Amino acid sequence: MFKKSVLAAALCIGLSAGAFAGSNVGPGLGGMLLGNQKGLLSQVCGVFLNGIFCNQTFAITFGTSGASGWSGIVKAPTEQFIAENMDFVAGDIAMGDGEYLNTVATLLNVEDVESFKVKAHDNFDVIFADADVTAAEVTEKLVALL
Amino acid sequence: MHNFIFTGSRQAVKLCLFLFLLITVALQKSQAQTYSDNDVKITEEQIESYVANAISLKLFDDEYWHILLLYEKTLTGYKSSVETPAFFLAHDGRTNPKAELVADIRAFFHGENVKFFPARYKWLKQKLNIEDELCCKEWDAEYVAAKQNINPSAVYLVFPAGYMKNPASMFGHTFLLFENENKPKLMGQSVSYGADATNPPGFIYAVKGLFGRYYGTYAVDMYSKEILKYSNMDMRDVWEYKLVLSDEQLDMLLRHTMEVALTATRYYYISKNCTYYLFALLESAYTDENLLKELGNVAEPLKAVKIMYQKGLTEEPLYRPSLNTLINSERMLAGNKNADSVKKYCYGKLSISQLMAIVTTDDEKTNALRLASDYLKYLLSNSKITQDQYKQRVLPVFNALSKIKNKSVSELISSDYPHKSHDSRKIALSTGLDGNKIFEQTYFHFVNHSLIDCDTGLNKNTQLTFLSGSISIYPDGSNDNNRKLRLDAFDFANILSLPVSDSYFCSKAVNVIAGIEQNQKDAEESSLALRLKLFGGLSCKAGNPNQLYFLTGLDLYGNPFYDYYSDVFAGVQTGVLTGAGVWKQHVNCLVEQGIFKNNGCTGCNGIIGKSELVNMNRLRLNLSVEERLALSRNTAVSALYSYYGDYKKYNHKFCLTGHINF
């Protein structure tokens, strides 16, 4: 039930950032988040997304790489999602199907999802050329398939 | 709004409060200025007439007003659970619903703060029949924009099952998931309440949590991260219950969630935890259901799930198996030989080509490779292998998997629904023979699950009882002291966790008992003493469904009248649990050796010597066999035989018991 310190830190960062972002922000709850014309929930989420260090490879999802978070690098949602879920996306691409691959397809606004999944599957060893492949490289290669 | 988060020291909290007040004052001024230019024409007289109307309608006494501001009845009036000052616009708003109502109406019409309280605004507008022309569109515009962003098509009550390794999570967890209509579920937003505690030791957490020494806040996060945390790292099965909500209900739930999402409240482990504050949110949608009242003083996540399901407020649940469940399922499919080979690969003892040579068909290969990738994740998350080892081993697995042409994978399903589990409180009535004396016994626990109870929808072969006890009546006097009425035990906690260890997993089994129990003083007499039993060990399967366990540790009794204030035992405990359908059997053997010659009350004290060991004067023994038959979700009968004793005096005991959960 209890959250990790990083979670609280993330919220603090988010709240602080939001508090000074809006020009018409009032003292109400969530005001700092609503103040710059974005939804509270989506913006809190944005805090997490913006804070994720995207140059990640396999295994980062289990927090053992020692990579520091909250670097402030802003990346596209697909890249961020892949960075957080690299192992699961890779597993789905290897299988040619799965919830994580479907999510990537949605994030990339793929029209012919089935065809995209087949292409991704057939090009697995191109997309994941080595174990140090980054989320940015995976995203680029997936985009190239479209 | 820094004061929403209370993770640092008290000084840091004070500093945050001070900063918050500064920002509040500064921003209030800019706010007022912004709204002085709006086109809404309303006079102070009209505002006061709405205030008067609200008072005459007694909206401050309205249940929904209390829901929105989390007011609770106290001996002298009302008090909100929220401790964040900015949540209230009246200076005494936390304890004065009427003053808060008046302050809110006045503030809203002046355009102050209104957009930060979309639920209050909407409700007051409806209740006071405020015409649209009198309301500036901007007041609700940001909520509307937020809602468009979130675009919720469905809301789920998500239940990660209990996690015995962490005291904070033993009863499971609950949180909300807002699914975006245009996005996959993994991209949905989860709203979860928890204590702001930075990973303290479990015992510290439990004690501080019990006495409200933590603040709790809501956290908003992407659902994929919650899945990663609960399903893959904690290895807890996750159940998703889709809520039955009208558009209006969903709208009010989202508005209320936004209002309270960044507030701080006092966290209590048992009564005001994740489930309590989740129900506090849901009450805004299900106003007439009295959810918090039904939840009671012990806010168990599982109970919340059952309340929602039984009231018809959820659909049938969706199942998301944990990494542990997936691995076990894949191992069963693989068979022992292939599973062993996969394990060897994961530990670097086989190459991928050697593994592929062992498994032959495409189906076998697919399953073996999926097992390998999942087991590698487990090994990494438990620091059994390094990240480099993981990376070097997982990529060949995925590569090999991608080369298989015909991959068929069946979805793992489960009908072991949490809402089908028995209710939490229990009373059990027994009658039988203790030696040659007839006795009757009443057992009770307030939460949650005894080992012999039916474990449908629960962690298997576990015991998690709090505030349990038993009282015996011996019409002809008991075997010790000839008492007719005896308090056998009153335990604060009685926890038995028996995770299965095997060639793939090695998990500690634990038995902890803390409470007051009868302790044998000599061959004839027993007395109440504080008891702390700390046993640890392992548990394993011995052919499905038999589960063996072996525990060892210390059993401590304390009483001020003992010479050493304590009676200390070192012991071993072993047993077998087995069950099929409505039947469950438990064979248990507990052998303990007292450290002292006797408990110190009757002279002959001191540490035992060879003679006491040889004549087994302080050998405490309890052998038991229990058979249970479940009659329904909440009722069962059982029969127990035991052979027990101390000080070389041993008795046979037999009893029949009726169990009722409620």
Coordinates of C-alpha atoms in Angstrom, one line a residue, chain B residues 147-347:
Chain B
K147 CA -12.2 15.4 -18.7
Q148 CA -11.6 15.5 -22.5
N149 CA -8.0 14.7 -21.8
I150 CA -8.8 11.8 -19.6
N151 CA -11.8 10.9 -21.8
P152 CA -13.0 8.2 -19.4
S153 CA -15.0 5.4 -21.0
A154 CA -15.0 3.1 -18.0
V155 CA -13.8 3.0 -14.4
Y156 CA -12.5 -0.1 -12.8
L157 CA -12.1 -1.1 -9.2
V158 CA -8.7 -2.9 -9.3
F159 CA -7.8 -5.4 -6.6
P160 CA -4.3 -6.7 -6.4
A161 CA -4.5 -9.8 -4.1
G162 CA -2.9 -10.0 -0.7
Y163 CA 0.9 -10.0 -0.4
M164 CA 2.1 -11.9 2.6
K165 CA 5.7 -10.6 2.4
N166 CA 4.7 -7.1 3.2
P167 CA 2.6 -6.2 6.3
A168 CA 1.2 -3.2 4.5
S169 CA -0.2 -5.4 1.7
M170 CA -1.2 -8.6 3.5
F171 CA -4.9 -7.8 3.0
G172 CA -4.6 -6.8 -0.6
H173 CA -5.0 -3.4 -2.1
T174 CA -7.7 -1.5 -4.0
F175 CA -7.4 1.4 -6.5
L176 CA -9.4 3.0 -9.3
L177 CA -8.5 2.9 -13.0
F178 CA -9.9 5.5 -15.4
E179 CA -9.8 3.9 -18.8
N180 CA -9.4 6.3 -21.7
E181 CA -11.9 5.7 -24.5
N182 CA -9.2 6.2 -27.2
K183 CA -6.3 4.5 -25.5
P184 CA -5.4 1.0 -24.5
K185 CA -6.1 0.1 -20.9
L186 CA -2.4 0.1 -20.0
M187 CA -2.4 3.8 -20.7
G188 CA -5.3 4.5 -18.3
Q189 CA -4.9 6.5 -15.2
S190 CA -4.9 4.8 -11.8
V191 CA -5.8 6.6 -8.7
S192 CA -4.5 4.9 -5.6
Y193 CA -4.4 6.0 -1.9
G194 CA -1.6 5.1 0.4
A195 CA 0.5 6.2 3.3
D196 CA 3.4 8.5 2.6
A197 CA 5.9 6.2 4.2
T198 CA 9.3 5.8 2.7
N199 CA 9.8 2.1 3.0
P200 CA 10.1 1.7 6.7
P201 CA 10.7 -1.7 8.2
G202 CA 7.5 -3.7 8.2
F203 CA 7.0 -3.7 12.0
I204 CA 7.6 0.1 12.2
Y205 CA 5.2 0.6 9.4
A206 CA 2.5 -1.5 11.0
V207 CA 2.8 0.2 14.4
K208 CA 2.9 3.7 13.1
G209 CA 0.1 2.9 10.6
L210 CA -2.1 1.5 13.4
F211 CA -1.9 4.8 15.3
G212 CA -2.3 7.2 12.5
R213 CA 1.3 8.4 12.4
Y214 CA 1.4 8.7 8.6
Y215 CA -0.3 11.0 6.3
G216 CA -2.0 9.5 3.3
T217 CA -2.3 10.9 -0.2
Y218 CA -3.7 9.8 -3.5
A219 CA -1.2 9.0 -6.3
V220 CA -2.1 9.2 -9.9
D221 CA -0.1 7.0 -12.3
M222 CA -0.2 5.2 -15.5
Y223 CA -1.8 1.8 -15.2
S224 CA 1.1 0.0 -16.8
K225 CA 3.3 1.1 -13.9
E226 CA 0.8 -0.3 -11.4
I227 CA 0.8 -3.6 -13.3
L228 CA 4.6 -3.6 -13.3
K229 CA 4.6 -3.0 -9.5
Y230 CA 1.9 -5.4 -8.4
S231 CA 1.8 -8.1 -11.0
N232 CA 5.4 -8.4 -12.0
M233 CA 7.4 -7.2 -9.0
D234 CA 5.2 -8.2 -6.1
M235 CA 3.8 -11.1 -8.1
R236 CA 0.2 -10.5 -7.0
D237 CA -2.7 -11.6 -9.2
V238 CA -4.7 -8.5 -10.2
W239 CA -8.5 -8.5 -10.6
E240 CA -10.3 -5.7 -12.5
Y241 CA -13.9 -5.0 -11.6
K242 CA -15.6 -2.7 -14.1
L243 CA -17.9 -0.3 -12.3
V244 CA -21.5 0.0 -13.4
L245 CA -21.8 3.8 -13.7
S246 CA -24.1 6.2 -15.5
D247 CA -22.6 9.1 -17.3
E248 CA -23.7 11.4 -14.5
Q249 CA -22.2 9.1 -11.9
L250 CA -18.9 8.9 -13.7
D251 CA -18.8 12.7 -14.1
M252 CA -19.3 13.3 -10.4
L253 CA -16.8 10.6 -9.5
L254 CA -14.2 12.3 -11.7
R255 CA -15.0 15.7 -10.4
H256 CA -14.7 14.5 -6.8
T257 CA -11.5 12.6 -7.5
M258 CA -10.0 15.8 -8.9
E259 CA -11.0 17.8 -5.8
V260 CA -9.5 15.4 -3.3
A261 CA -6.7 13.9 -5.4
L262 CA -4.0 16.1 -3.9
T263 CA -5.2 16.4 -0.3
A264 CA -3.6 14.9 2.7
T265 CA -5.5 12.8 5.2
R266 CA -4.5 10.8 8.2
Y267 CA -3.7 7.2 7.3
Y268 CA -4.8 4.4 9.6
Y269 CA -3.7 0.9 8.7
I270 CA -6.9 -0.8 9.7
S271 CA -9.7 1.7 9.5
K272 CA -8.7 4.6 7.2
N273 CA -6.6 3.0 4.5
C274 CA -6.6 2.7 0.7
T275 CA -10.0 1.0 0.7
Y276 CA -11.7 3.6 3.0
Y277 CA -10.5 6.5 0.9
L278 CA -11.4 4.7 -2.3
F279 CA -14.9 4.3 -1.0
A280 CA -14.9 7.9 0.0
L281 CA -14.4 8.7 -3.7
L282 CA -17.0 6.2 -4.8
E283 CA -19.6 7.6 -2.5
S284 CA -19.8 10.6 -4.8
A285 CA -21.1 8.3 -7.5
Y286 CA -23.1 5.9 -5.4
T287 CA -24.7 8.3 -3.0
D288 CA -27.5 6.0 -1.8
E289 CA -25.4 2.9 -1.2
N290 CA -23.9 3.9 2.2
L291 CA -20.6 2.3 1.1
L292 CA -18.5 3.6 4.0
K293 CA -21.1 2.5 6.5
E294 CA -21.2 -1.0 5.1
L295 CA -17.4 -1.1 5.0
G296 CA -17.4 -0.7 8.8
N297 CA -14.4 0.1 11.1
V298 CA -12.1 -2.5 9.5
A299 CA -11.6 -1.4 5.9
E300 CA -10.6 -4.6 4.2
P301 CA -9.9 -4.4 0.5
L302 CA -11.5 -7.8 -0.1
K303 CA -14.6 -6.7 1.8
A304 CA -14.8 -3.7 -0.5
V305 CA -14.7 -5.9 -3.5
K306 CA -17.5 -8.1 -2.2
I307 CA -19.7 -5.1 -1.2
M308 CA -19.4 -3.6 -4.7
Y309 CA -20.0 -6.9 -6.4
Q310 CA -22.9 -8.0 -4.2
K311 CA -24.6 -4.7 -4.7
G312 CA -24.4 -5.1 -8.5
L313 CA -22.2 -2.1 -8.8
T314 CA -19.5 -4.0 -10.8
E315 CA -19.5 -6.4 -13.7
E316 CA -17.7 -9.8 -13.7
P317 CA -14.0 -9.3 -13.0
L318 CA -11.2 -9.5 -15.5
Y319 CA -8.1 -11.5 -14.4
R320 CA -4.5 -10.4 -14.8
P321 CA -2.2 -13.2 -13.6
S322 CA 0.9 -12.4 -11.7
L323 CA 4.4 -13.2 -13.0
N324 CA 4.4 -16.0 -10.4
T325 CA 1.2 -17.5 -11.7
L326 CA 2.4 -17.3 -15.3
I327 CA 5.6 -19.0 -14.4
N328 CA 3.8 -21.8 -12.6
S329 CA 1.4 -22.3 -15.4
E330 CA 4.2 -22.4 -18.0
R331 CA 6.1 -24.9 -15.9
M332 CA 3.2 -27.2 -15.7
L333 CA 2.8 -27.1 -19.5
A334 CA 6.5 -27.6 -20.0
G335 CA 6.9 -30.6 -17.8
N336 CA 9.6 -31.3 -15.4
K337 CA 12.4 -32.1 -17.9
N338 CA 11.9 -29.0 -20.0
A339 CA 11.3 -26.8 -17.0
D340 CA 14.7 -28.0 -15.6
S341 CA 16.4 -27.2 -18.8
V342 CA 14.8 -23.7 -18.9
K343 CA 16.1 -23.1 -15.4
K344 CA 19.6 -24.2 -16.4
Y345 CA 19.5 -21.8 -19.3
C346 CA 18.3 -18.9 -17.1
Y347 CA 21.3 -19.6 -14.7

